[in-house]
Each structure stands twice: as C-alpha cells, then as structure tokens.
Tab-separated table of C-alpha atoms in Angstrom:
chain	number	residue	atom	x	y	z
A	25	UNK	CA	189.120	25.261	-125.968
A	26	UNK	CA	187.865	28.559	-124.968
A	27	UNK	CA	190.094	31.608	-123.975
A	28	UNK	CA	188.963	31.167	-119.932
A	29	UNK	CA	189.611	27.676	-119.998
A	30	UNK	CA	192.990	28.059	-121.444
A	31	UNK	CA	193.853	30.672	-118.691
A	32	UNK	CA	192.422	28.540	-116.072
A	33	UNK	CA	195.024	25.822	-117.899
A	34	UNK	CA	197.955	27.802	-117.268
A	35	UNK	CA	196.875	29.247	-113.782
A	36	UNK	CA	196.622	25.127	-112.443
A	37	UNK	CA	200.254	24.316	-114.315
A	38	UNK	CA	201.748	27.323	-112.857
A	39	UNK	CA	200.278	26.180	-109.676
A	40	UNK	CA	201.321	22.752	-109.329
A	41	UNK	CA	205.029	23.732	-110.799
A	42	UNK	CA	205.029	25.879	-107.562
A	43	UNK	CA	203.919	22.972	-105.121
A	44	UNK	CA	206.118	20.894	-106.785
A	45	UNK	CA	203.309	18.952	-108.485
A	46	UNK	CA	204.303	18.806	-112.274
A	47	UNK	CA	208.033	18.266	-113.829
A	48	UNK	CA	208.996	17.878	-117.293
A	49	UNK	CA	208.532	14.278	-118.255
A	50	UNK	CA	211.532	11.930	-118.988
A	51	UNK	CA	211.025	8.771	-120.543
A	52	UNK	CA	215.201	8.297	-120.680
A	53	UNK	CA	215.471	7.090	-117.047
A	54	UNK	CA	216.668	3.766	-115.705
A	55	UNK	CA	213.253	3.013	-114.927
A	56	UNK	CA	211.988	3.726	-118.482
A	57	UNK	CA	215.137	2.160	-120.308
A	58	UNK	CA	214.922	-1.359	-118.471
A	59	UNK	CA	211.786	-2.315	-119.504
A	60	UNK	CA	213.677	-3.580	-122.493
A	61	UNK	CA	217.113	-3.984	-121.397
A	62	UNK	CA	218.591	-0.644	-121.544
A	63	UNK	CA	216.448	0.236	-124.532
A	64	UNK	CA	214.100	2.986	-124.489
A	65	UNK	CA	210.893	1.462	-126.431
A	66	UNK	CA	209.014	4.160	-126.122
A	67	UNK	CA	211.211	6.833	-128.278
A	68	UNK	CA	211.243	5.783	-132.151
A	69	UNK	CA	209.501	5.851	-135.388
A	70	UNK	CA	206.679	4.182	-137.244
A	71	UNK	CA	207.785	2.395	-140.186
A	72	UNK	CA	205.837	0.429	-143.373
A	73	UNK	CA	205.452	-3.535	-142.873
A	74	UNK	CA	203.582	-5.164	-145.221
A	75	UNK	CA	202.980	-7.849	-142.824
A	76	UNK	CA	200.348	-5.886	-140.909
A	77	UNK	CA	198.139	-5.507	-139.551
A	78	UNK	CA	198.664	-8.794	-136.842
A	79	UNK	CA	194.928	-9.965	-137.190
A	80	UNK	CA	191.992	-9.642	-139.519
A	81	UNK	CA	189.203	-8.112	-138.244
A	82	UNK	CA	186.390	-10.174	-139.752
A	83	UNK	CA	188.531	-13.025	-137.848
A	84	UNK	CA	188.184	-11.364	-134.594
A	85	UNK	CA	184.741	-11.717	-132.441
A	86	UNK	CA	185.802	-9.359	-129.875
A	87	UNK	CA	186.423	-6.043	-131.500
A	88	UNK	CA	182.993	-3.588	-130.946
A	89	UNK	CA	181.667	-1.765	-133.529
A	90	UNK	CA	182.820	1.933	-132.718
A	91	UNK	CA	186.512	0.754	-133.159
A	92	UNK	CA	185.475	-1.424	-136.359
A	93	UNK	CA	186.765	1.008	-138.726
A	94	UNK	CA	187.245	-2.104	-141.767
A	95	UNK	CA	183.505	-3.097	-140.785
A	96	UNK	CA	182.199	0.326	-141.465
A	97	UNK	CA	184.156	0.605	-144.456
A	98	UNK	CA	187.198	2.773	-144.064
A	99	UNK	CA	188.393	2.984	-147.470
A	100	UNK	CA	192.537	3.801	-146.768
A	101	UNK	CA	194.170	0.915	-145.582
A	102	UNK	CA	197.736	2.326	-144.945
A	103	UNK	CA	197.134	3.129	-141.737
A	104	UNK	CA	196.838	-0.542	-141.173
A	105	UNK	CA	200.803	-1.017	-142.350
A	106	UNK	CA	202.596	0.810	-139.847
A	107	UNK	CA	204.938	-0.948	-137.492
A	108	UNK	CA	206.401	1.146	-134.286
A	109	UNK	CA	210.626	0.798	-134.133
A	110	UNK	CA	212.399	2.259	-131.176
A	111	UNK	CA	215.854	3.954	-132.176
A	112	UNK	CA	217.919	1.549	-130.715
A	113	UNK	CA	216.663	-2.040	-130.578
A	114	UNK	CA	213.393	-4.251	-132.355
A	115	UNK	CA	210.543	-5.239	-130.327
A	116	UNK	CA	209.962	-8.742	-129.802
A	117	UNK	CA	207.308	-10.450	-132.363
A	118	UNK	CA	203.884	-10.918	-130.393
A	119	UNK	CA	203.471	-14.429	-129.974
A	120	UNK	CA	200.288	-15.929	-128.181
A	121	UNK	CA	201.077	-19.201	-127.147
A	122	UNK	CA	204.491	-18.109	-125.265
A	123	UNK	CA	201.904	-15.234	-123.772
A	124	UNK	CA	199.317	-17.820	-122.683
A	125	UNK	CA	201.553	-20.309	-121.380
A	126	UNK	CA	203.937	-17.907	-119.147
A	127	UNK	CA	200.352	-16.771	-117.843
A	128	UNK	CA	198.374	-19.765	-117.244
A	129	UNK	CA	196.487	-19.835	-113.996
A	130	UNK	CA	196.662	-15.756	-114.056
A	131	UNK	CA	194.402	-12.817	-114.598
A	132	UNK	CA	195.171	-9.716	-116.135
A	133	UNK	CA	193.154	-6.899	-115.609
A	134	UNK	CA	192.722	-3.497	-117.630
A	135	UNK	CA	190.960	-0.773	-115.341
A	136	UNK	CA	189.439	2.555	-116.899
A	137	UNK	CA	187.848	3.840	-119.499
A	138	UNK	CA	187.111	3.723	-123.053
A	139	UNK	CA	190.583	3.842	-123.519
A	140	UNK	CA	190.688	0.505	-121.602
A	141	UNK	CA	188.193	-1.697	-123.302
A	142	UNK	CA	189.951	-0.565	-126.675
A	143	UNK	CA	193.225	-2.096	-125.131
A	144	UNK	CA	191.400	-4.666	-123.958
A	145	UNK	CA	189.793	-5.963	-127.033
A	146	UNK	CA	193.035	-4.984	-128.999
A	147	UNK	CA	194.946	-7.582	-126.875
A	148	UNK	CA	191.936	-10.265	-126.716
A	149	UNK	CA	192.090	-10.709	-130.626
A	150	UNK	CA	195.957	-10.772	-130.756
A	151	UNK	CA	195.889	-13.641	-128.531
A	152	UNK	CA	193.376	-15.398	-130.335
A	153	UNK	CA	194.890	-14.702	-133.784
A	154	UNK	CA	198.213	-16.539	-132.539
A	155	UNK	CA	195.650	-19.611	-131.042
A	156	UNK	CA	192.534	-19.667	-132.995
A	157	UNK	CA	191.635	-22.667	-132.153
A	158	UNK	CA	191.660	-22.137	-128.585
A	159	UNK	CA	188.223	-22.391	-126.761
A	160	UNK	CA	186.727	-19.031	-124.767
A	161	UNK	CA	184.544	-17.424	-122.476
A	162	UNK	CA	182.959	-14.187	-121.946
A	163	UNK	CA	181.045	-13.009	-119.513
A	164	UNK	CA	179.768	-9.630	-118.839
A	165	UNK	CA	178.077	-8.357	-115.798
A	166	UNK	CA	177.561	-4.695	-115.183
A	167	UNK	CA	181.216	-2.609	-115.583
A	168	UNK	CA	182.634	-6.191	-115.633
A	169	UNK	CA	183.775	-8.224	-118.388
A	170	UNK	CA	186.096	-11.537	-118.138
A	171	UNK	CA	187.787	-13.367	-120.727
A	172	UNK	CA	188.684	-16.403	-120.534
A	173	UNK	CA	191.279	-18.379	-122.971
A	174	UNK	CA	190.474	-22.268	-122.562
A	175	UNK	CA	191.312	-25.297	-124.648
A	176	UNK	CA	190.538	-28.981	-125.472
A	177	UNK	CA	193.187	-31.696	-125.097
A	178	UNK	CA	193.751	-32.801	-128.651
A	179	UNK	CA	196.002	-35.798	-128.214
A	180	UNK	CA	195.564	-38.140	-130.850
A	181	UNK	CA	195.606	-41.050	-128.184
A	182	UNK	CA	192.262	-40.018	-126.537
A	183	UNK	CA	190.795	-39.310	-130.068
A	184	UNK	CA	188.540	-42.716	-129.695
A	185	UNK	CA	187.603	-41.961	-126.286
A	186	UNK	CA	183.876	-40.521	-126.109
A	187	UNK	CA	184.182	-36.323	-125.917
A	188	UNK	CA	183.014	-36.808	-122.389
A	189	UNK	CA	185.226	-38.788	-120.950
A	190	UNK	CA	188.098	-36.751	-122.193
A	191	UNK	CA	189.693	-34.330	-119.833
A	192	UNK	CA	189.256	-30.769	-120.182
A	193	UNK	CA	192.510	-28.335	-119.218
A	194	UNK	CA	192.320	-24.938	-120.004
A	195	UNK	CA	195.124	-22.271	-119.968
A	196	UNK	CA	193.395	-20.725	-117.332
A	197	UNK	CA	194.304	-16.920	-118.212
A	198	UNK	CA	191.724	-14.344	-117.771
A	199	UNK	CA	191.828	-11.385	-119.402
A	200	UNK	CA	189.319	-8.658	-117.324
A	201	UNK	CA	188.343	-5.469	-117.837
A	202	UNK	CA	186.451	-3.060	-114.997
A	203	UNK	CA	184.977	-0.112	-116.019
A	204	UNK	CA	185.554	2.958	-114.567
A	205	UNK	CA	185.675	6.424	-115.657
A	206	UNK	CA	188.132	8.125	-113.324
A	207	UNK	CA	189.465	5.628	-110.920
A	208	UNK	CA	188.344	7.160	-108.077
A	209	UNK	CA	184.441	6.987	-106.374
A	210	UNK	CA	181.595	8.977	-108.312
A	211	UNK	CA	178.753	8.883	-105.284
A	212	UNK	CA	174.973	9.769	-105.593
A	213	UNK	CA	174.046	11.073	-102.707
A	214	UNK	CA	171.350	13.935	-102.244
A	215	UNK	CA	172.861	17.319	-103.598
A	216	UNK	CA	173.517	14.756	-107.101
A	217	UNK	CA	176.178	12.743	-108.137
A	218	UNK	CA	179.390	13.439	-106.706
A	219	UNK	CA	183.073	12.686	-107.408
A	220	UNK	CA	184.889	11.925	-104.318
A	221	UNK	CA	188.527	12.986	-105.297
A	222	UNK	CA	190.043	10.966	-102.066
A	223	UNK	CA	188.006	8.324	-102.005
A	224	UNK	CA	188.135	4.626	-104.094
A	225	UNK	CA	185.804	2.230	-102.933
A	226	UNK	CA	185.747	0.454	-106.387
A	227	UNK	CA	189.234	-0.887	-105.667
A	228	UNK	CA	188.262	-3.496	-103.684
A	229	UNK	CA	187.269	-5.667	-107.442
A	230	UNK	CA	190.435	-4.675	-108.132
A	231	UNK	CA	192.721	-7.006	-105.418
A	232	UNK	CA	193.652	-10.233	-106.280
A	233	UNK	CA	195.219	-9.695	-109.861
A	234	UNK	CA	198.254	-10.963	-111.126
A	235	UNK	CA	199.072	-7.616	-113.603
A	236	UNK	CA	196.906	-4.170	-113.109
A	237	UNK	CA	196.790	-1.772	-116.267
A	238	UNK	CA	195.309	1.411	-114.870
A	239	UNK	CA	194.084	4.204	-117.558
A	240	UNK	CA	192.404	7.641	-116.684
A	241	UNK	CA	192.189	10.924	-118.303
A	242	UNK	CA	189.586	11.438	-121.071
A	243	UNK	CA	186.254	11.924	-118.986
A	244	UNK	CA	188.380	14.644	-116.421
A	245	UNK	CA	188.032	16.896	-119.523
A	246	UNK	CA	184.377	16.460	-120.062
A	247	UNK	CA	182.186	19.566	-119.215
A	248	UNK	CA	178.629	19.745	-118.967
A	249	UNK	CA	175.424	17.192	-120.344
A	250	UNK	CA	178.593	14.877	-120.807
A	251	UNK	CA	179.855	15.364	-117.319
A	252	UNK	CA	178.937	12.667	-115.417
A	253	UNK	CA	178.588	14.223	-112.083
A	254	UNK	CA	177.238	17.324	-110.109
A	255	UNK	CA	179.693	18.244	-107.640
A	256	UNK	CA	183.708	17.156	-106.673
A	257	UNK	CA	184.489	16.366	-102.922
A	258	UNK	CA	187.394	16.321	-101.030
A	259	UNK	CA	188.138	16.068	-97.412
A	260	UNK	CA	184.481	16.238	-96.761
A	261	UNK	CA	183.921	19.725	-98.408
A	262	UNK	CA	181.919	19.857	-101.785
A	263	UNK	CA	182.771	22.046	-105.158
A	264	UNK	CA	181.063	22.951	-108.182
A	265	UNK	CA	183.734	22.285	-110.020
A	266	UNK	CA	187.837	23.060	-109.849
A	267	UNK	CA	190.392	22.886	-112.693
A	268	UNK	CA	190.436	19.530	-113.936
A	269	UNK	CA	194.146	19.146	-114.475
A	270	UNK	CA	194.207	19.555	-110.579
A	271	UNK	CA	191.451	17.980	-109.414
A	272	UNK	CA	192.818	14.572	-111.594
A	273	UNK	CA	196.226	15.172	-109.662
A	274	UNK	CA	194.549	14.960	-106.696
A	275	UNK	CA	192.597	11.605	-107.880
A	276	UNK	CA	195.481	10.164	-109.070
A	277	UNK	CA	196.664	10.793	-105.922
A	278	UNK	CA	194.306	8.800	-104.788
A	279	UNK	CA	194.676	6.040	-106.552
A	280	UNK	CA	198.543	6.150	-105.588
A	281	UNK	CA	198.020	6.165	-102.433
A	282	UNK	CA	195.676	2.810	-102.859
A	283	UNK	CA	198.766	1.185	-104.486
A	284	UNK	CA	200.611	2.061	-102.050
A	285	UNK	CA	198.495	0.584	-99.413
A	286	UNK	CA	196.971	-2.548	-101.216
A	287	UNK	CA	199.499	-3.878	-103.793
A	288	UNK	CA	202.054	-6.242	-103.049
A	289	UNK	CA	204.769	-6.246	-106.098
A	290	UNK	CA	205.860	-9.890	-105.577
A	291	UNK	CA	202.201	-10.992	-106.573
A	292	UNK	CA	200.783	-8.241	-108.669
A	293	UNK	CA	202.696	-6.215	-112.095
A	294	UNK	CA	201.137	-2.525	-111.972
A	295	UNK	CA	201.049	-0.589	-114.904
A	296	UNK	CA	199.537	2.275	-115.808
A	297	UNK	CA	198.679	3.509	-119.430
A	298	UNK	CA	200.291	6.827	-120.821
A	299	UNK	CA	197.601	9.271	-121.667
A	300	UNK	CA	196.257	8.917	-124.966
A	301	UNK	CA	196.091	11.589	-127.261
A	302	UNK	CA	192.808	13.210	-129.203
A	303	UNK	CA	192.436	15.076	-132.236
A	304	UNK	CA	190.199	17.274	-132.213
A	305	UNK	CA	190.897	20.796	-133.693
A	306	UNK	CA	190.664	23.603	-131.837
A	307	UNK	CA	189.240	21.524	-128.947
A	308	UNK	CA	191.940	19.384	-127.583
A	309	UNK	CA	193.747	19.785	-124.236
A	310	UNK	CA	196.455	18.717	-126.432
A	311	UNK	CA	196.260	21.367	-129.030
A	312	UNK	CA	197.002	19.179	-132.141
A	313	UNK	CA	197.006	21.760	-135.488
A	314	UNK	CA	193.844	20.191	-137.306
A	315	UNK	CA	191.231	17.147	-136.346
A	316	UNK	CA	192.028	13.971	-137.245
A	317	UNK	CA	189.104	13.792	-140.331
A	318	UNK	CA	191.466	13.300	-143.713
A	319	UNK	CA	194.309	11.989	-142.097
A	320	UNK	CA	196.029	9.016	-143.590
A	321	UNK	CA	199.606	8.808	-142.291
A	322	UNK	CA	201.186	9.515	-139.467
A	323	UNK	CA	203.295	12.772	-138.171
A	324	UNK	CA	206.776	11.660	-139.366
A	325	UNK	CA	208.847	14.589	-137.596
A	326	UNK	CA	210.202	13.460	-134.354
A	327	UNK	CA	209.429	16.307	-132.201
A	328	UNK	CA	205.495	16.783	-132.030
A	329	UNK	CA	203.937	20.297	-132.248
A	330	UNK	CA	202.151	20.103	-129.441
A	331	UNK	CA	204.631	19.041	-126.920
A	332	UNK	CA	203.980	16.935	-124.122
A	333	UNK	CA	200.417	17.531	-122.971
A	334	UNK	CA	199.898	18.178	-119.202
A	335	UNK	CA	198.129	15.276	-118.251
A	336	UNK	CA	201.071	13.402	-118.864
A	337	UNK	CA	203.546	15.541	-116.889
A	338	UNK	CA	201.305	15.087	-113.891
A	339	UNK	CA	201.106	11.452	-114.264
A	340	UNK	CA	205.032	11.663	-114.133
A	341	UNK	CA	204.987	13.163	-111.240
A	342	UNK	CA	202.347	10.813	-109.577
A	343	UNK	CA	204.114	7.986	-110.214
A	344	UNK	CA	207.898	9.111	-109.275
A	345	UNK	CA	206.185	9.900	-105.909
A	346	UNK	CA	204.818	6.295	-105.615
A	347	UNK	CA	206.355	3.952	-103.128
A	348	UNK	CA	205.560	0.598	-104.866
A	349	UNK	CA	206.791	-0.097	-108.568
A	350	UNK	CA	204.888	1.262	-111.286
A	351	UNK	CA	205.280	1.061	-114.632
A	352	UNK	CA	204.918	3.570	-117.276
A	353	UNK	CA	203.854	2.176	-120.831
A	354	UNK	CA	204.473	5.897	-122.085
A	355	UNK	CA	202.337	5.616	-124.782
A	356	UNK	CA	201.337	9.184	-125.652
A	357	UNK	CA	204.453	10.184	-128.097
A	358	UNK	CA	204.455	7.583	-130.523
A	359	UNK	CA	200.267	7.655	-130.342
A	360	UNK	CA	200.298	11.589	-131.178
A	361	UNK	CA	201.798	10.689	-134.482
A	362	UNK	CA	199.136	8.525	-135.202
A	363	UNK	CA	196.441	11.417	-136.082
A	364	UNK	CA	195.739	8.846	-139.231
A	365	UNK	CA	194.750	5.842	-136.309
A	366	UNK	CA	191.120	7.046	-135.512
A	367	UNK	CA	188.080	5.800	-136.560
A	368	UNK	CA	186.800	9.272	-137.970
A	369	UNK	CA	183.282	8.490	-139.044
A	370	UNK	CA	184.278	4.749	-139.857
A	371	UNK	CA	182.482	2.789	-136.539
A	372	UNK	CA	179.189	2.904	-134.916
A	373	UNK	CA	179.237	6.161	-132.932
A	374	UNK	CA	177.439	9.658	-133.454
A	375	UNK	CA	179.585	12.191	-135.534
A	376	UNK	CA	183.480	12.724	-135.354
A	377	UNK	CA	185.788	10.393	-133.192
A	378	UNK	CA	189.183	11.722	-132.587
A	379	UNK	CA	189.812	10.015	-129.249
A	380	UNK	CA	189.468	5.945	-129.592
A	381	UNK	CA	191.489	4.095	-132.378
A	382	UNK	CA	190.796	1.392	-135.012
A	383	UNK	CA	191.273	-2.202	-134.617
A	384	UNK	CA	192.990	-3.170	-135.757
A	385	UNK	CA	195.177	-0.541	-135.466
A	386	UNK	CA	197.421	1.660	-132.663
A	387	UNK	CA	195.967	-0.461	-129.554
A	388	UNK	CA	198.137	-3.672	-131.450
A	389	UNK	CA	201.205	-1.425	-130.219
A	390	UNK	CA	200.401	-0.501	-126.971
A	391	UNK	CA	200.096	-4.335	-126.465
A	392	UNK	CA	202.788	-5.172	-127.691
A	393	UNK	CA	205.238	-2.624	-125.263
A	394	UNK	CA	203.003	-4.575	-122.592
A	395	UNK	CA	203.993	-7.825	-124.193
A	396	UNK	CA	208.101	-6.264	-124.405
A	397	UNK	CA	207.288	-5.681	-120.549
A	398	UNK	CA	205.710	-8.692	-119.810
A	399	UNK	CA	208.453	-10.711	-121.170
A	400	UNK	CA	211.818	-8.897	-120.307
C-alpha cells in the first residue's frame, strides 16, 4: 500500500482508539472459550494428518473453478494434509449425517462475499462427502443460491412397490447463500452508485433463518475500476470517499444495529466470520512479508508478523457493543498461517490470487469450528 494510504491507516486507528471505537482483540474471553466448553478453538497449531483432506474434489459437484486448485493442477499436495489442533482440547470429527439430522427442517444461511460462497461450497461438499448418496437441489437466482440436501426412503420393504408410489422425505436442510459485498445498501441513484453506510434494505432476504453467518471486509479495501461504487452516504450527506477502516465501522454498525432490531436468539444462531487474511506483498492491509506465490506450508511460529490486522479489532469492538448474541468464529489467526492455502495461479481467475483458498483446503476448517459451535 502506498505511503498516503498507510498514513491515512494510522490517522483512522488513532481516531477510533480515541472514540473508543477499536480495542485490542481477545479471543480468551468467556464468550470465546465456551464455544467448546472452556476451550479456546481458535488458538492452536496446524498439524500433518494423513487422513486429509475430508473430501475429494473430483467427488464434489459444488466446488467452482477459481477455488479448484487440484482441477487446475496444483502440483504440491501438502497443503492438503494439514489438520488445525487447539492447545488444549481436539475438535470433534465432522460428521454429516449427525449435521443433517440435528438440522432437518432448517436453513442455514452464509451472507457476504467471495469469502462466503467459498465457505459455502466448502461446507456443501463436506456434507455430501459424509452422505453421498443423498439426493439435492440447487437453485440459483440472481445473488441467491439454495441448497437443498434431500433423500429417498430406501427401506427394503417398499423395494417392490412402483418408485411412484413410494414416499419421498427429505432432510429438509437448506444450505443458502446471499450475495452481498458489504452488508449494507449500494444504491444507484443519479450522481452514480452509492453506498449507503446506515442503510440495509437487503436484510429483509435475510429474516426467517435458523443460523446467519455474516462475512464482510475484502471489497471495503477495493479502490478504483474495482470499486464498485461512486460515492458513500451517511445521514443523508454524500462523500467521495472516507477511510475505509472507518467507513466499514460505521457499516458494521449498521448491520449491528439490524441484529439488534430484527433477530430473535431463541429462533435464529448469528455468527459472523473473522476476517480473512490476503497475501499479497507489499499490498495487503495486513502487511504479510512476501505474496503467497511459492508457498507450500504454513507459518509454524505462533505469534504472526503481522499482528492482528485492523479490520479485525474493529469487528471486536462491533460485536462487544451488540445487544443480541453473536458469535465470533475468529478465524483470521490460524488462516494467516496458511499463506500455503491459496489458489496462486491454480483456478480459473486472471493472474495472482492471494485472497480466496483451495478446496479443498482452509474453508474445511472454518466449517468445522462452525460444526464445534453448532454442536456444543
């Protein structure tokens, strides 16, 4: 990043540590340590397991190219063997079934970006690894995209009754995924496009759910063809542009305050997904030491160079403000050692990609702290 973009960095941290807006992140609370019983899962180390990864690829119809790094002929594989352990207890194996039958009837919805569908599609072929033989459906419409995991009654009883006269039951759990890029409104209206920092009309697709996982960070870094709008609003007044580490606390204020006003924890799970790391040298908000092109295992210190990146403090602070339960999968540690988990060149995308991750791959473990969270 350029010299007056890292000042303008600073300038916006310094700012919000005066109005109280950032604090140093800690993942050792009691609301961290009982997702899994008084363990923290998110502090730990990746270790070899031959038994990965936890599904083929060329098994798996839901994985997109860009993220199909054994497709498009990655030629390491080790990055494929690495299992996350927390310090001080083992994750629970993944095991579809017990996840389709404790959710039958319910739908699960991812909501975000990029980051999001690769989540998404991570989870959609661990499922159907543990139950291949389970029946789905897919449907896509616009920024949509539903999932559904049915299946046939195979009881050997009915085997001589004619197929359509047997009685279809289906688990009934639907995994969605909505599109968005930062949560919050982007509007057109007749000066352009326009991000409306305080306003999130989109939210109304997202009532009804049984479990929210809410992701954004990447496109609030994204400067100019790749921008995709003109002008920020707030409170009725229009800017060119602001710092973006402020202007996404504001829009995740947003979105807290939607939570807040729309969720009701005895029907709906909220999470939201820890900012995921890039590397990209030289260019990251994140400031990793070198790209991730050559990388084939992970960081194995414990305390990462780069510290924890700013995006992440605010989302600390967003949520300890929140008045209804949200919870952290604090993801971005244990995926900053994985500089060796990106597709590179490996995937059907134009030049380097340091920001989305193979599958399989890294996604498999964000999944499975979901599953840990899910279940305990």
């Amino acid at each position: 990043m350029g010299f007056f973009l890292k000042v303008l960095f600073v300038l916006a941290f310094l700012f919000l540590q005066q109005t109280g807006a950032v604090q140093h992140l800690n993942t050792t609370t009691p609301a961290a340590r009982k997702l899994a019983g008084g363990c923290n899962i998110f502090r730990g180390k990746w270790v070899y397991d031959a038994s990965y990864p936890l599904y083929d690829f060329s098994t798996c119809p839901f994985i997109d190219d860009e993220f199909n790094c054994q497709k498009y002929n990655r030629p390491d594989k080790m990055y494929l063997k690495y299992r996350w352990q927390p310090f001080s207890c083992n994750l629970p194996s993944f095991n579809g079934v017990n996840f389709l039958e404790k959710w039958r009837g319910k739908k699960i919805m991812f909501v975000g970006d990029s980051l999001s569908l690769n989540i998404w599609q991570s989870l959609s072929c661990m499922i159907h690894s543990s139950v291949p033989q389970v029946k789905t459906s897919l449907i896509k419409k616009g920024g949509l995209a539903e999932l559904t995991f049915l299946v046939v009654c195979k009881d050997k009883s009915v085997w001589a009754t004619p197929m359509h006269l047997i009685e279809k039951w289906d688990y009934g759990v639907k995994l969605l995924l909505y599109r968005t890029t930062y949560l919050v409104d982007i509007e057109k209206q007749k000066v352009g496009r326009v991000l409306k920092l305080d306003s999130i009309q989109n939210g109304n697709s997202w009532r009804g759910m049984d479990v929210l996982v809410f992701n954004t960070w990447h496109w609030w870094t994204h400067t100019g063809s790749s921008q995709p709008w003109d002008y920020m609003e707030e409170g009725g007044k229009l800017y060119k542009d602001m710092n973006r580490l402020i202007a996404y606390y504001k829009g995740l204020t947003t979105w807290a305050r939607w939570v807040n006003r729309n969720v009701d924890p005895s029907k709906t799970k909220v999470f939201f997904q820890g900012i995921s790391p890039t590397h990209y040298e030289g260019k990251d908000w994140n400031e990793p030491s070198k790209s991730c092109k050559g990388e084939k295992e992970p960081f194995w210190g414990v305390k990462y160079p780069a510290g924890t990146p700013l995006a992440a403090v605010v989302v600390n602070k967003v949520l300890s403000r929140i008045k209804k339960p949200v919870h952290l999968l604090d993801i971005t540690l244990l995926s900053q050692y994985r500089k060796d988990a990106h597709p590179v060149t490996y995937g059907l995308h134009n030049g380097l990609d340091c920001s989305h991750w193979c599958l399989p791959g890294l996604p498999d473990t964000w999944n499975l702290l979901l599953y840990t969270a899910l279940f305990t």
